[in-house]
Amino acid sequence: MNFASDNTYGAHPAVLKAMVDCNGGAVGAYGSDPVTEQAEAAIRDLFQAPDAVVRFVATGTAANALVCAQLTPPGGRIYCHDDAHIETSECAAPEFYTTGGKLVTLPGADGKLTPDVLAEAIRIGAGGGLNGGPNAMVSITNATEWGTVYTPDQVAALARAAHQGGLPLHMDGARFANAVASLGCAPADVTWRASVDVLCFGGTKNGAMAAEAIVFFDPELAKGFDYRRKQAGHVFSKQRYLAAQMLALVGDGLWLDLASRANGLAKRLGDAVLAAGGQLLVPVESNAVFAAIPAAADARARAAGAAYYSWPDKSAEGLDPAPIRLVTAWDTPDAAIQDFAKALIGQS
Amino acid sequence: MNFASDNTYGAHPAVLKAMVDCNGGAVGAYGSDPVTEQAEAAIRDLFQAPDAVVRFVATGTAANALVCAQLTPPGGRIYCHDDAHIETSECAAPEFYTTGGKLVTLPGADGKLTPDVLAEAIRIGAGGGLNGGPNAMVSITNATEWGTVYTPDQVAALARAAHQGGLPLHMDGARFANAVASLGCAPADVTWRASVDVLCFGGTKNGAMAAEAIVFFDPELAKGFDYRRKQAGHVFSKQRYLAAQMLALVGDGLWLDLASRANGLAKRLGDAVLAAGGQLLVPVESNAVFAAIPAAADARARAAGAAYYSWPDKSAEGLDPAPIRLVTAWDTPDAAIQDFAKALIGQS
Amino acid sequence: MNFASDNTYGAHPAVLKAMVDCNGGAVGAYGSDPVTEQAEAAIRDLFQAPDAVVRFVATGTAANALVCAQLTPPGGRIYCHDDAHIETSECAAPEFYTTGGKLVTLPGADGKLTPDVLAEAIRIGAGGGLNGGPNAMVSITNATEWGTVYTPDQVAALARAAHQGGLPLHMDGARFANAVASLGCAPADVTWRASVDVLCFGGTKNGAMAAEAIVFFDPELAKGFDYRRKQAGHVFSKQRYLAAQMLALVGDGLWLDLASRANGLAKRLGDAVLAAGGQLLVPVESNAVFAAIPAAADARARAAGAAYYSWPDKSAEGLDPAPIRLVTAWDTPDAAIQDFAKALIGQS
Amino acid sequence: MNFASDNTYGAHPAVLKAMVDCNGGAVGAYGSDPVTEQAEAAIRDLFQAPDAVVRFVATGTAANALVCAQLTPPGGRIYCHDDAHIETSECAAPEFYTTGGKLVTLPGADGKLTPDVLAEAIRIGAGGGLNGGPNAMVSITNATEWGTVYTPDQVAALARAAHQGGLPLHMDGARFANAVASLGCAPADVTWRASVDVLCFGGTKNGAMAAEAIVFFDPELAKGFDYRRKQAGHVFSKQRYLAAQMLALVGDGLWLDLASRANGLAKRLGDAVLAAGGQLLVPVESNAVFAAIPAAADARARAAGAAYYSWPDKSAEGLDPAPIRLVTAWDTPDAAIQDFAKALIGQS
């Protein structure tokens, strides 16, 4: 019963098999190998984006922060949600890699930015003069940090606000698979067709060992990126192992199968919460559940061995109702869901 | 009638004279000259801090950002007020020089941090793990960005909260002279005796041409700072001209005379606002007035040629009552105050 | 017949198996998992260094550059060999992560620094004043970029020169296994017993997929390092996969077996060069051969399909004798050596 | 008899007068003032470059390093002479501001780069792949660090080599005035007409207090520069005082008069060296003399109170003949020259 994070689970056997399979023989280093080529092509195909520039790194923090650096001039303002991962959970990697970008955080219900709030912030930023710094970029997360999902229309509306201010739109897709599985749309629909400029397409939380793809839909924006990535120490000499992971995921739709399963488990967790007299803080749209449950249910679940975070964190411990976050992963056992549901209501 | 900023006015004749007077002959470069030595000593004396390390730079942004860099480890969290100059008005210089520090802004009435809010934020930060980054430092501004002034007791309470969390306390003293003139205390009382670790002691807004002193009350904290300053291009080869400015200001109490005058003018502006049916948004404690005045009074003042900012900025234009900021400087003409007072109420 | 780089070959089956074996179940993220704990302990044991701080990253560039950042104050001078990997082959990652460290390169035969040259450079650097920047650290590579190996005594002599100047000594051990296999000493003998302060202990070139261990023999030097690594995006959320690789290598001596084999193959390549009328530019002491061979032999080998670099690079192509670099890896096929030897002398 | 540096002397009275004269009244901050406008225009006029973007900073290190940052992508290679000031004397400011640019230093007689050596280095750099980093820019110094002067033709040849490799050419003109005075050409001839892209036009060493102009002949290259300068803390709030200095210098040819005088004094120092049996290490073409003089002459001069550097530095002390550097400034007293000449040959 581990619902602490989708980082706590492992890698899918097909991913590991792909790594083992590409192991033999000598190939070019630093990305000049056939597996990397294939994986880049597979992702361009998946997105129906033949001109996209695709690159792989091992961590989501690296992916997001390097993209921020790529898009942000000195002192540039990066607009994102108050709860954006790049703001709260990356140890200021975006500030580091941009060498001094300024994250400007904006409120929004259910973890989502809204076009009006964004447009107004961009307008104010544009008037900030030297002291305020230049507007640089907009970053949204899909699925969001609250497990909700932007629709293609919502993304397009934000892209419009960004582009009207001259800013590119970045999508942190650490849980992009969960978003697409939830939406049932084509990957292109919620990215470049909705005017997203750069996507960080996460593998790690969805069955990879450690692999993220950066997709520059506008190749111009990738200029000089390979050196930036190398200088940061994020180019693997044996790059094929990164590529093989993503290839295994996207090759035959595995990525969507895994995300769908995790999403489905989360739905069931949400139902269990409601059945136990709890309430959902935001709709369950991907693989996370934010809920307030009776303190007694919370206590029972923890006593039964369930691992999950109080939300917001430690300060919420002991509250009644207790705010909690539950996260499912591609390989969360079915039994864990059932056991948790029972524990909540005191069945054994 | 220019109340836009204390940056719009010039340098005091005594400051310019000091620069001219130190001009003759050949002296050591990069700070190894007698004027620099004298000025450093004068500031140590002023603060009764014989062990303090004193250094000069030309801009307040450089002073603050270099000190932040000095005190902040990788990814470090810098606690400051929502309206801190380092957050709003330095084009992300602190993020740049810290190479990725994270400014954590906190609310507080009248532009002031409070010990409880600060202590709680430090507590939360301490639990943020790798993702949240380490706690680094606390920065307060005195006089604040709202023209209010921290008392020695208030500073000491904040220092306690900071130090209990293991964090040094930095004071942005761009308008330190105005604060001390307002408090009527010794400079030491509101700095190291109140446990401030590093002060940026501003000259530029108070009659200097371009000069700020950085005062490390704990010499340990200055370790390696000279190289940092040099690498940033903030060491003048002809350092004596920076030093001479500060020496002229502190040598014979000029700095307090100038600040007192500016503070007095602000008081009179505040009275004028009240007389015109306006109200003060915060108490007038130094050389700034934040007020809401009838739109008609605002229009009259501007028609008469008064220059000042709507606050908050452009979005406030045309509101009734109009929120405004008025700033006085050491050499704001008396007549400007009188003319403004008359204009507000429609006298000519 | 691929002798281009030890990066072109894959991962050892035992490494891949260890990754697969640690895959099941949910464990703590970001390094708080049992495999990471075990691997750190195994490395401390291997080095008989119970107090050492051990951390894992995926690339050698990250390892070296993050350590440089850890040891270098603003503007600091980093002393290394003219041909050091950190100078020639990391896309200025050390300069990036140190945010402006200055690599000071020094000559030395066979790719090795000598104590006299180093001590003199440190002495000059110490007198460089603000303009020159402070002395920061010394970095040596073992095995060197020329495939030669520093003995424990040679390392100790360099450490003495470094420490007399107050500088810590870093060892880039991308091919540390090859050095130890060549020396036949204990890992401790050529590191902390010879006064090395920090070692980057490479796995990637020696059978790992992508894994390097950073070993801080002085735990004080590791202060704040975890945040630095996180901010750089070099902390894996599923850290166990990094750790498992190193654990597989050091667990039962596999690392030395692999390195010994590669070293032995290189010796045979060296013999083949001599047999073909070529000469060795430096002694063959690890897994690299630098040689000058008759142009005809060079042409024959390439015609037979051998892949290796002209040295120095393209400018050397077509020279007679042709300077070349040959690198062996843990899994270079025996047949490749034989085929190359034959091709050199025109046998088929 | 101070010949240590042109930084040891003061500011010209006309410069100080200009600063005093612009002191009155309230003007726009951060460069939106009439003096700044005038000074920018004056420099555009001086260079017959109506489209140039001109900006002011207080130190040469800031000017050079900010320009490097402007022109250098991640990991970029900056080609310069072995003895370039940006390499030897700026505490790694270029590496800092470029956040990791790599200075690639090249040999050349008399402190000058040659087109062949430069073109070959650029060619090699272009083949360096990810590991080597991208080619970024070329920087030359005129007058050079050895006091020699590039002619317009020499500059144009270097520009050709740079541009053929796609690299912009930066000129560090800390002593640009001395170069132009020496050449007797128009400022445009040795800059944009010779295809220089950006010039750092120094004032500080030539009678300013602390002022340098950055001249972007290609306005495209200045994109975003104002924010970069602000974020670095190098925008003065009272910018007029920087501008006034440069305006005073260029307004009526003062800059050339001062440089001519310094150059003339250096010629006389050179003659004195020859008369004392010394020899010139490089031709005296601007305001510096590099010479080897009999140890006895050296001892006599120092005994008489002459201040100057042994060259190279401390390691040269006591050599016979003694290598020395003598630098003159705009206000080096005539008597100092005479006294030195006499001291060298033992007259009193």
PDB file of N, CA and C in Angstrom, chain C residues 286-323:
ATOM      1  N   SER C 286      47.726   1.237 -18.956  1.00  0.00           N
ATOM      2  CA  SER C 286      46.337   0.886 -18.627  1.00  0.00           C
ATOM      3  C   SER C 286      45.641   0.386 -19.890  1.00  0.00           C
ATOM      4  N   ASN C 287      44.542   1.007 -20.281  1.00  0.00           N
ATOM      5  CA  ASN C 287      43.783   0.450 -21.408  1.00  0.00           C
ATOM      6  C   ASN C 287      43.844   1.325 -22.652  1.00  0.00           C
ATOM      7  N   ALA C 288      44.888   2.148 -22.749  1.00  0.00           N
ATOM      8  CA  ALA C 288      45.019   2.986 -23.933  1.00  0.00           C
ATOM      9  C   ALA C 288      46.424   2.866 -24.492  1.00  0.00           C
ATOM     10  N   VAL C 289      46.494   2.979 -25.798  1.00  0.00           N
ATOM     11  CA  VAL C 289      47.781   2.918 -26.490  1.00  0.00           C
ATOM     12  C   VAL C 289      47.900   4.162 -27.362  1.00  0.00           C
ATOM     13  N   PHE C 290      48.950   4.923 -27.137  1.00  0.00           N
ATOM     14  CA  PHE C 290      49.240   6.058 -28.009  1.00  0.00           C
ATOM     15  C   PHE C 290      50.486   5.702 -28.788  1.00  0.00           C
ATOM     16  N   ALA C 291      50.350   5.709 -30.089  1.00  0.00           N
ATOM     17  CA  ALA C 291      51.454   5.189 -30.887  1.00  0.00           C
ATOM     18  C   ALA C 291      51.620   5.979 -32.171  1.00  0.00           C
ATOM     19  N   ALA C 292      52.773   5.835 -32.773  1.00  0.00           N
ATOM     20  CA  ALA C 292      52.987   6.344 -34.132  1.00  0.00           C
ATOM     21  C   ALA C 292      53.274   5.130 -34.992  1.00  0.00           C
ATOM     22  N   ILE C 293      52.459   4.946 -35.997  1.00  0.00           N
ATOM     23  CA  ILE C 293      52.638   3.758 -36.827  1.00  0.00           C
ATOM     24  C   ILE C 293      52.881   4.186 -38.266  1.00  0.00           C
ATOM     25  N   PRO C 294      53.536   3.323 -39.024  1.00  0.00           N
ATOM     26  CA  PRO C 294      53.754   3.660 -40.431  1.00  0.00           C
ATOM     27  C   PRO C 294      52.418   3.931 -41.111  1.00  0.00           C
ATOM     28  N   ALA C 295      52.427   4.907 -41.989  1.00  0.00           N
ATOM     29  CA  ALA C 295      51.185   5.282 -42.666  1.00  0.00           C
ATOM     30  C   ALA C 295      50.578   4.100 -43.396  1.00  0.00           C
ATOM     31  N   ALA C 296      51.422   3.254 -43.898  1.00  0.00           N
ATOM     32  CA  ALA C 296      50.895   2.106 -44.627  1.00  0.00           C
ATOM     33  C   ALA C 296      50.151   1.159 -43.691  1.00  0.00           C
ATOM     34  N   ALA C 297      50.716   0.962 -42.503  1.00  0.00           N
ATOM     35  CA  ALA C 297      50.046   0.112 -41.523  1.00  0.00           C
ATOM     36  C   ALA C 297      48.710   0.721 -41.124  1.00  0.00           C
ATOM     37  N   ASP C 298      48.740   2.011 -40.927  1.00  0.00           N
ATOM     38  CA  ASP C 298      47.510   2.738 -40.589  1.00  0.00           C
ATOM     39  C   ASP C 298      46.461   2.506 -41.663  1.00  0.00           C
ATOM     40  N   ALA C 299      46.877   2.637 -42.896  1.00  0.00           N
ATOM     41  CA  ALA C 299      45.934   2.484 -44.007  1.00  0.00           C
ATOM     42  C   ALA C 299      45.391   1.060 -44.040  1.00  0.00           C
ATOM     43  N   ARG C 300      46.277   0.094 -43.821  1.00  0.00           N
ATOM     44  CA  ARG C 300      45.832  -1.296 -43.850  1.00  0.00           C
ATOM     45  C   ARG C 300      44.811  -1.576 -42.744  1.00  0.00           C
ATOM     46  N   ALA C 301      45.097  -1.073 -41.557  1.00  0.00           N
ATOM     47  CA  ALA C 301      44.192  -1.330 -40.434  1.00  0.00           C
ATOM     48  C   ALA C 301      42.819  -0.717 -40.703  1.00  0.00           C
ATOM     49  N   ARG C 302      42.820   0.502 -41.200  1.00  0.00           N
ATOM     50  CA  ARG C 302      41.539   1.148 -41.475  1.00  0.00           C
ATOM     51  C   ARG C 302      40.807   0.429 -42.604  1.00  0.00           C
ATOM     52  N   ALA C 303      41.561  -0.001 -43.586  1.00  0.00           N
ATOM     53  CA  ALA C 303      40.924  -0.725 -44.688  1.00  0.00           C
ATOM     54  C   ALA C 303      40.281  -2.015 -44.180  1.00  0.00           C
ATOM     55  N   ALA C 304      40.894  -2.585 -43.147  1.00  0.00           N
ATOM     56  CA  ALA C 304      40.350  -3.822 -42.587  1.00  0.00           C
ATOM     57  C   ALA C 304      39.175  -3.553 -41.648  1.00  0.00           C
ATOM     58  N   GLY C 305      38.845  -2.281 -41.466  1.00  0.00           N
ATOM     59  CA  GLY C 305      37.655  -1.970 -40.672  1.00  0.00           C
ATOM     60  C   GLY C 305      37.929  -1.551 -39.244  1.00  0.00           C
ATOM     61  N   ALA C 306      39.182  -1.325 -38.911  1.00  0.00           N
ATOM     62  CA  ALA C 306      39.478  -0.906 -37.535  1.00  0.00           C
ATOM     63  C   ALA C 306      39.045   0.542 -37.329  1.00  0.00           C
ATOM     64  N   ALA C 307      38.406   0.799 -36.190  1.00  0.00           N
ATOM     65  CA  ALA C 307      37.967   2.149 -35.855  1.00  0.00           C
ATOM     66  C   ALA C 307      38.801   2.668 -34.699  1.00  0.00           C
ATOM     67  N   TYR C 308      39.464   3.783 -34.909  1.00  0.00           N
ATOM     68  CA  TYR C 308      40.248   4.421 -33.838  1.00  0.00           C
ATOM     69  C   TYR C 308      40.552   5.843 -34.268  1.00  0.00           C
ATOM     70  N   TYR C 309      41.008   6.645 -33.331  1.00  0.00           N
ATOM     71  CA  TYR C 309      41.247   8.054 -33.621  1.00  0.00           C
ATOM     72  C   TYR C 309      42.681   8.327 -34.053  1.00  0.00           C
ATOM     73  N   SER C 310      42.820   9.143 -35.075  1.00  0.00           N
ATOM     74  CA  SER C 310      44.103   9.791 -35.285  1.00  0.00           C
ATOM     75  C   SER C 310      44.327  10.696 -34.089  1.00  0.00           C
ATOM     76  N   TRP C 311      45.579  10.884 -33.748  1.00  0.00           N
ATOM     77  CA  TRP C 311      45.859  11.671 -32.533  1.00  0.00           C
ATOM     78  C   TRP C 311      47.012  12.597 -32.801  1.00  0.00           C
ATOM     79  N   PRO C 312      46.991  13.846 -32.748  1.00  0.00           N
ATOM     80  CA  PRO C 312      45.808  14.608 -32.373  1.00  0.00           C
ATOM     81  C   PRO C 312      44.843  14.789 -33.532  1.00  0.00           C
ATOM     82  N   ASP C 313      43.847  13.977 -33.448  1.00  0.00           N
ATOM     83  CA  ASP C 313      42.667  14.120 -34.291  1.00  0.00           C
ATOM     84  C   ASP C 313      42.895  14.270 -35.797  1.00  0.00           C
ATOM     85  N   LYS C 314      42.034  15.076 -36.391  1.00  0.00           N
ATOM     86  CA  LYS C 314      41.996  15.135 -37.844  1.00  0.00           C
ATOM     87  C   LYS C 314      43.295  15.678 -38.435  1.00  0.00           C
ATOM     88  N   SER C 315      43.931  16.564 -37.679  1.00  0.00           N
ATOM     89  CA  SER C 315      45.112  17.191 -38.253  1.00  0.00           C
ATOM     90  C   SER C 315      46.221  16.162 -38.475  1.00  0.00           C
ATOM     91  N   ALA C 316      46.075  14.997 -37.840  1.00  0.00           N
ATOM     92  CA  ALA C 316      47.118  13.974 -37.953  1.00  0.00           C
ATOM     93  C   ALA C 316      46.881  13.016 -39.103  1.00  0.00           C
ATOM     94  N   GLU C 317      45.721  13.108 -39.705  1.00  0.00           N
ATOM     95  CA  GLU C 317      45.402  12.135 -40.753  1.00  0.00           C
ATOM     96  C   GLU C 317      46.369  12.239 -41.922  1.00  0.00           C
ATOM     97  N   GLY C 318      46.860  11.076 -42.340  1.00  0.00           N
ATOM     98  CA  GLY C 318      47.739  11.045 -43.502  1.00  0.00           C
ATOM     99  C   GLY C 318      49.204  11.257 -43.178  1.00  0.00           C
ATOM    100  N   LEU C 319      49.517  11.566 -41.931  1.00  0.00           N
ATOM    101  CA  LEU C 319      50.934  11.739 -41.562  1.00  0.00           C
ATOM    102  C   LEU C 319      51.653  10.386 -41.629  1.00  0.00           C
ATOM    103  N   ASP C 320      52.936  10.446 -41.805  1.00  0.00           N
ATOM    104  CA  ASP C 320      53.733   9.216 -41.761  1.00  0.00           C
ATOM    105  C   ASP C 320      54.944   9.471 -40.877  1.00  0.00           C
ATOM    106  N   PRO C 321      55.106   8.864 -39.752  1.00  0.00           N
ATOM    107  CA  PRO C 321      54.198   7.877 -39.186  1.00  0.00           C
ATOM    108  C   PRO C 321      52.921   8.535 -38.632  1.00  0.00           C
ATOM    109  N   ALA C 322      51.841   7.779 -38.610  1.00  0.00           N
ATOM    110  CA  ALA C 322      50.555   8.304 -38.169  1.00  0.00           C
ATOM    111  C   ALA C 322      50.407   8.166 -36.656  1.00  0.00           C
ATOM    112  N   PRO C 323      50.189   9.286 -35.975  1.00  0.00           N
ATOM    113  CA  PRO C 323      49.930   9.189 -34.530  1.00  0.00           C
ATOM    114  C   PRO C 323      48.483   8.734 -34.291  1.00  0.00           C
TER     115      PRO C 323
END
